[in-house]
Coordinates of N, CA and C in Angstrom, one line a residue:
X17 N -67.0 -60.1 50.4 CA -66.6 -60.2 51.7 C -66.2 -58.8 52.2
X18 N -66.6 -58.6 53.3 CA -66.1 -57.4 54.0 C -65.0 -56.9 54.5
X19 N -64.4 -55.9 54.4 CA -63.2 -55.5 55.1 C -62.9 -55.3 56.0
X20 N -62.0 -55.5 56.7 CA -61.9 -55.1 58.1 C -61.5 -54.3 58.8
X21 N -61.5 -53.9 59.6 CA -61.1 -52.7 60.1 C -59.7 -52.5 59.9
X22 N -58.7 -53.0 60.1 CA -57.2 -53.1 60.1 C -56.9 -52.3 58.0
X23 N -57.5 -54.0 57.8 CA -57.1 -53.4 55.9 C -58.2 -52.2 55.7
X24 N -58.9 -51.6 56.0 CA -59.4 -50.0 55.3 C -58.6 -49.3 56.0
X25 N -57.9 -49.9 57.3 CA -56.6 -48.7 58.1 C -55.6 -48.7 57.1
X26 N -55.3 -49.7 56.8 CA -54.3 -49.4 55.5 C -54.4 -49.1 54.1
X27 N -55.7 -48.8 54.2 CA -56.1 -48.4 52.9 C -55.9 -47.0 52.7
X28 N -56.1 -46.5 53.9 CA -56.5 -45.0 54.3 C -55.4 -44.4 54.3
X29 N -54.5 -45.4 55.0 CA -53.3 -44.8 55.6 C -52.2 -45.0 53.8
X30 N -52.3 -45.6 53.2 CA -51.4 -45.9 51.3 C -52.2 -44.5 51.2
X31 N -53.5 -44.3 51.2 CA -54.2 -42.9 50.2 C -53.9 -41.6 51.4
X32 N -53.8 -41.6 52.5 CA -53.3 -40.3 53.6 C -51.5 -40.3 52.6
X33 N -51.0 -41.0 52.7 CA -49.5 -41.0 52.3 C -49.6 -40.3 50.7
X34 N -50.1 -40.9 49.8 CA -49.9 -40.5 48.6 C -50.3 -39.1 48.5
X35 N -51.6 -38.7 49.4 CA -51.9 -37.0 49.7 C -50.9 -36.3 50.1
X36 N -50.0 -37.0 51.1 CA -49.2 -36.5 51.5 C -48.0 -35.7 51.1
X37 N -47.5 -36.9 50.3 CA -46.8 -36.7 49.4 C -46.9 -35.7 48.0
X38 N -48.2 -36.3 47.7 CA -48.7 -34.5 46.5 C -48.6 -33.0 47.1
X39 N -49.2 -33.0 48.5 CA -49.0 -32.0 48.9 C -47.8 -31.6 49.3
X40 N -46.6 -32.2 49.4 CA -45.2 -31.9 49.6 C -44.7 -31.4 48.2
X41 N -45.1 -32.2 47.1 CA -44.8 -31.7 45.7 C -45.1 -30.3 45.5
X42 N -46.8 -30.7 46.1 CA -47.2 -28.9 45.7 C -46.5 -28.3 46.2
X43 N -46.1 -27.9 47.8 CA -45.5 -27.2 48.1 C -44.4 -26.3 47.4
X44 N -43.0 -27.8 47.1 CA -42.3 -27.5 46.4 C -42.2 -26.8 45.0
X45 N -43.1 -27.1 44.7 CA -43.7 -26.5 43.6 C -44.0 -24.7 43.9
X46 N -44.9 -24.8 44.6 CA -45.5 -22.9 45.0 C -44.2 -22.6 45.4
X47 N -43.0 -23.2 46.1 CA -42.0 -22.5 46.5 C -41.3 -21.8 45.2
X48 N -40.7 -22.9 44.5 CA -40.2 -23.0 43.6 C -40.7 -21.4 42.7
X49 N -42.2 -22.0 42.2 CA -42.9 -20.5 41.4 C -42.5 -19.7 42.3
X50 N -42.4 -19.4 43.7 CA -42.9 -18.0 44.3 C -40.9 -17.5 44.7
X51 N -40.4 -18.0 44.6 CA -38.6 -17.7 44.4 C -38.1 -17.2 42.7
X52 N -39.0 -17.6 41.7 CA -39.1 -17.4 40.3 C -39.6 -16.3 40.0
X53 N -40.6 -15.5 40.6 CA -41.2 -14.6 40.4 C -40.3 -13.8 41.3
X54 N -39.9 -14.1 42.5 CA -39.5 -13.1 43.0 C -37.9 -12.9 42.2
X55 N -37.5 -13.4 41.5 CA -36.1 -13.6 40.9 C -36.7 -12.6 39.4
X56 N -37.9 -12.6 38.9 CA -38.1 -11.8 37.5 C -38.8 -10.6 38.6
X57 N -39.3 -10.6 39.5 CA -39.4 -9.0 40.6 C -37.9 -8.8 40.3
X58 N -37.4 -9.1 40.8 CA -36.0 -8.5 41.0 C -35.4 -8.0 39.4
X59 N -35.3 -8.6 38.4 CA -34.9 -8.6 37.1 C -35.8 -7.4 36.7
X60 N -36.9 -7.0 36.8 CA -38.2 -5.8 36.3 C -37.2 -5.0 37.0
X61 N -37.1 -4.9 38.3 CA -36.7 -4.1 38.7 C -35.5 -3.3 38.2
X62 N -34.6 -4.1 38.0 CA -33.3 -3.6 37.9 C -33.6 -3.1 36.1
X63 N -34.0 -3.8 35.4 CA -34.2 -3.0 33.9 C -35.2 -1.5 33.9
X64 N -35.9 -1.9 35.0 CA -36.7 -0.1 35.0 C -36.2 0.9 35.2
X65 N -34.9 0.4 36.5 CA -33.8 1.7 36.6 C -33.2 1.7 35.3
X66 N -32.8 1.0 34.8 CA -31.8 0.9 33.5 C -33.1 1.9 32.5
X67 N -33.5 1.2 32.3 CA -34.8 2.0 31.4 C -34.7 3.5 31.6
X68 N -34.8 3.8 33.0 CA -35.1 5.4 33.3 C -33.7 6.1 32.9
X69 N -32.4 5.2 33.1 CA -31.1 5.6 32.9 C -30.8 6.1 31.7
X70 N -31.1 5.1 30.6 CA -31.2 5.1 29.4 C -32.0 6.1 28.7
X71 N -33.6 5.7 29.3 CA -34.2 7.6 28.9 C -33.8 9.0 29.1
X72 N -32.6 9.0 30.3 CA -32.2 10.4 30.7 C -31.1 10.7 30.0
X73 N -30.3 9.7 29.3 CA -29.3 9.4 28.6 C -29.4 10.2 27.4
X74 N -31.2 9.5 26.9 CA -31.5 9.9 25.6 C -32.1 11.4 25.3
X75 N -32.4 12.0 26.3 CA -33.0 13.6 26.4 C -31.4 13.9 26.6
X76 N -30.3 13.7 27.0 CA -29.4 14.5 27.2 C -28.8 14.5 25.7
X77 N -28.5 13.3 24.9 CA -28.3 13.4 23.6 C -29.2 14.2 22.9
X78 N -30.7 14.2 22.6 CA -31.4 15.3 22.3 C -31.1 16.6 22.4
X79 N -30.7 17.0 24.0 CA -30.6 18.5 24.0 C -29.2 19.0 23.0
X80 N -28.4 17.6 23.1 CA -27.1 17.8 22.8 C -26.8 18.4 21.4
X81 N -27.7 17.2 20.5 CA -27.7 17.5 19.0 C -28.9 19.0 19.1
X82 N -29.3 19.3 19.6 CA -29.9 20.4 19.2 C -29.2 21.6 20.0
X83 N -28.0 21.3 20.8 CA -27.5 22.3 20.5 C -26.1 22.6 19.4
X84 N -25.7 21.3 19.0 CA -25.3 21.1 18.1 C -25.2 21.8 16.9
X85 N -27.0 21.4 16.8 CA -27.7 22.1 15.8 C -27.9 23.5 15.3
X86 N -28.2 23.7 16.2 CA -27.7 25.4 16.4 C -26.6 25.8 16.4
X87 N -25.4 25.5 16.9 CA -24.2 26.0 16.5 C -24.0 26.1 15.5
X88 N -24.1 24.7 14.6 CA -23.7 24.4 12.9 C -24.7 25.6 12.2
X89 N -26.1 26.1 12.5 CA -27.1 26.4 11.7 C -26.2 28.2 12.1
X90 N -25.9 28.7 13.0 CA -24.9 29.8 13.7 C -24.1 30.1 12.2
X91 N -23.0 28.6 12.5 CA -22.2 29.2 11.6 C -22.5 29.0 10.2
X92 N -23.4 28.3 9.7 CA -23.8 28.7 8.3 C -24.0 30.6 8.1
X93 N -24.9 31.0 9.0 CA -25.4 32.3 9.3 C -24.0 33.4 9.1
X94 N -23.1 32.7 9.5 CA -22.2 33.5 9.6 C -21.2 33.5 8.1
X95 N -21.1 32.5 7.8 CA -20.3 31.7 6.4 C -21.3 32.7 5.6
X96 N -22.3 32.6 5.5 CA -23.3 33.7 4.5 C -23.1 34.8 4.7
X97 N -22.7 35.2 5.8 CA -22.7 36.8 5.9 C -21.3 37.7 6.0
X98 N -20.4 36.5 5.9 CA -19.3 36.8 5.3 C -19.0 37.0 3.8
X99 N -19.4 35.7 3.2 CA -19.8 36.0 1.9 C -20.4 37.1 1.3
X100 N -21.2 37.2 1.7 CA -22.2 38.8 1.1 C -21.7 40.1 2.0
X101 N -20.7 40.2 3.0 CA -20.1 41.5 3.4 C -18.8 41.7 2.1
X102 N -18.2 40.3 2.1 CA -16.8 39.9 1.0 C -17.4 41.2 -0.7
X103 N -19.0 40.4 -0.9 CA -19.4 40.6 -2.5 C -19.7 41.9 -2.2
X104 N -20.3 42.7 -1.2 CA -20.6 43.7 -1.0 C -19.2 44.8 -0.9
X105 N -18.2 44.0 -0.5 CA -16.4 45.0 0.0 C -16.6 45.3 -1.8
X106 N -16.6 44.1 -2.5 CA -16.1 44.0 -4.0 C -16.5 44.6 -4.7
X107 N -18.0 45.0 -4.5 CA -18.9 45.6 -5.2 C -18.5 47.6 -5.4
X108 N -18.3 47.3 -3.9 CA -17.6 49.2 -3.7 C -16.7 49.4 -4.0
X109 N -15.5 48.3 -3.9 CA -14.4 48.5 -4.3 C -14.6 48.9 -6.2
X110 N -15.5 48.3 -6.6 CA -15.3 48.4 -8.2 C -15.5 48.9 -9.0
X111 N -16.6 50.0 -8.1 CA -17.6 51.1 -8.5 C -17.0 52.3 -8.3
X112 N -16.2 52.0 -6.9 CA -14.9 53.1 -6.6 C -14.1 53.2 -7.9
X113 N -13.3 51.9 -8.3 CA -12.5 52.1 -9.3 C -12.8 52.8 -10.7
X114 N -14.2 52.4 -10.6 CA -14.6 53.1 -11.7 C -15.0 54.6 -11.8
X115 N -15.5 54.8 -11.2 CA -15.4 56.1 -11.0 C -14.2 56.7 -10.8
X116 N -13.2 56.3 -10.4 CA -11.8 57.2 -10.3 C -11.7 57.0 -11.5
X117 N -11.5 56.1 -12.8 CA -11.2 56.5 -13.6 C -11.5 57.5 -14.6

């Protein structure tokens, strides 16, 4: 038996509705993803400055311990050359003595 024009209007109109309604999901949906992404945009963003912060952080500790490094390597330089001016005083001092006697 054939249908009639009224019931395929309501046929159309139950399947227009359920489209309808998918497409409202989607939406919610694309909104939903596209507020999420823009929420991890925002989150990238803020750790890249951090990132750069923390790299400039880390070249400043670098320069640091290397000048550090140098000072401590200074005063070894100096700790040694005290030592061997000290053995060197001692040396003349002894040689002096000896010979005076």
């Amino acid at each position: 038996m054939a249908k009639t024009n009224s019931e395929m209007i309501r046929e159309l109109s139950a399947v227009v509705s359920t489209l309808e309604e998918r497409a409202d999901n989607t939406r919610y949906e694309v909104d939903r993803i596209r507020n999420s992404l823009d929420e991890h945009s925002r989150i990238l963003t803020e750790l890249t400055v951090q990132l750069r912060e923390h790299s400039t952080r880390l070249d400043h500790l670098h320069r640091a311990e290397e000048v550090r490094s140098s000072r401590a390597w200074n005063m070894w330089l100096l700790l040694v050359g005290c030592i061997l001016t000290l053995i060197a005083n001692l040396v003349v001092a002894f040689v002096t003595f000896m010979l005076a006697r």
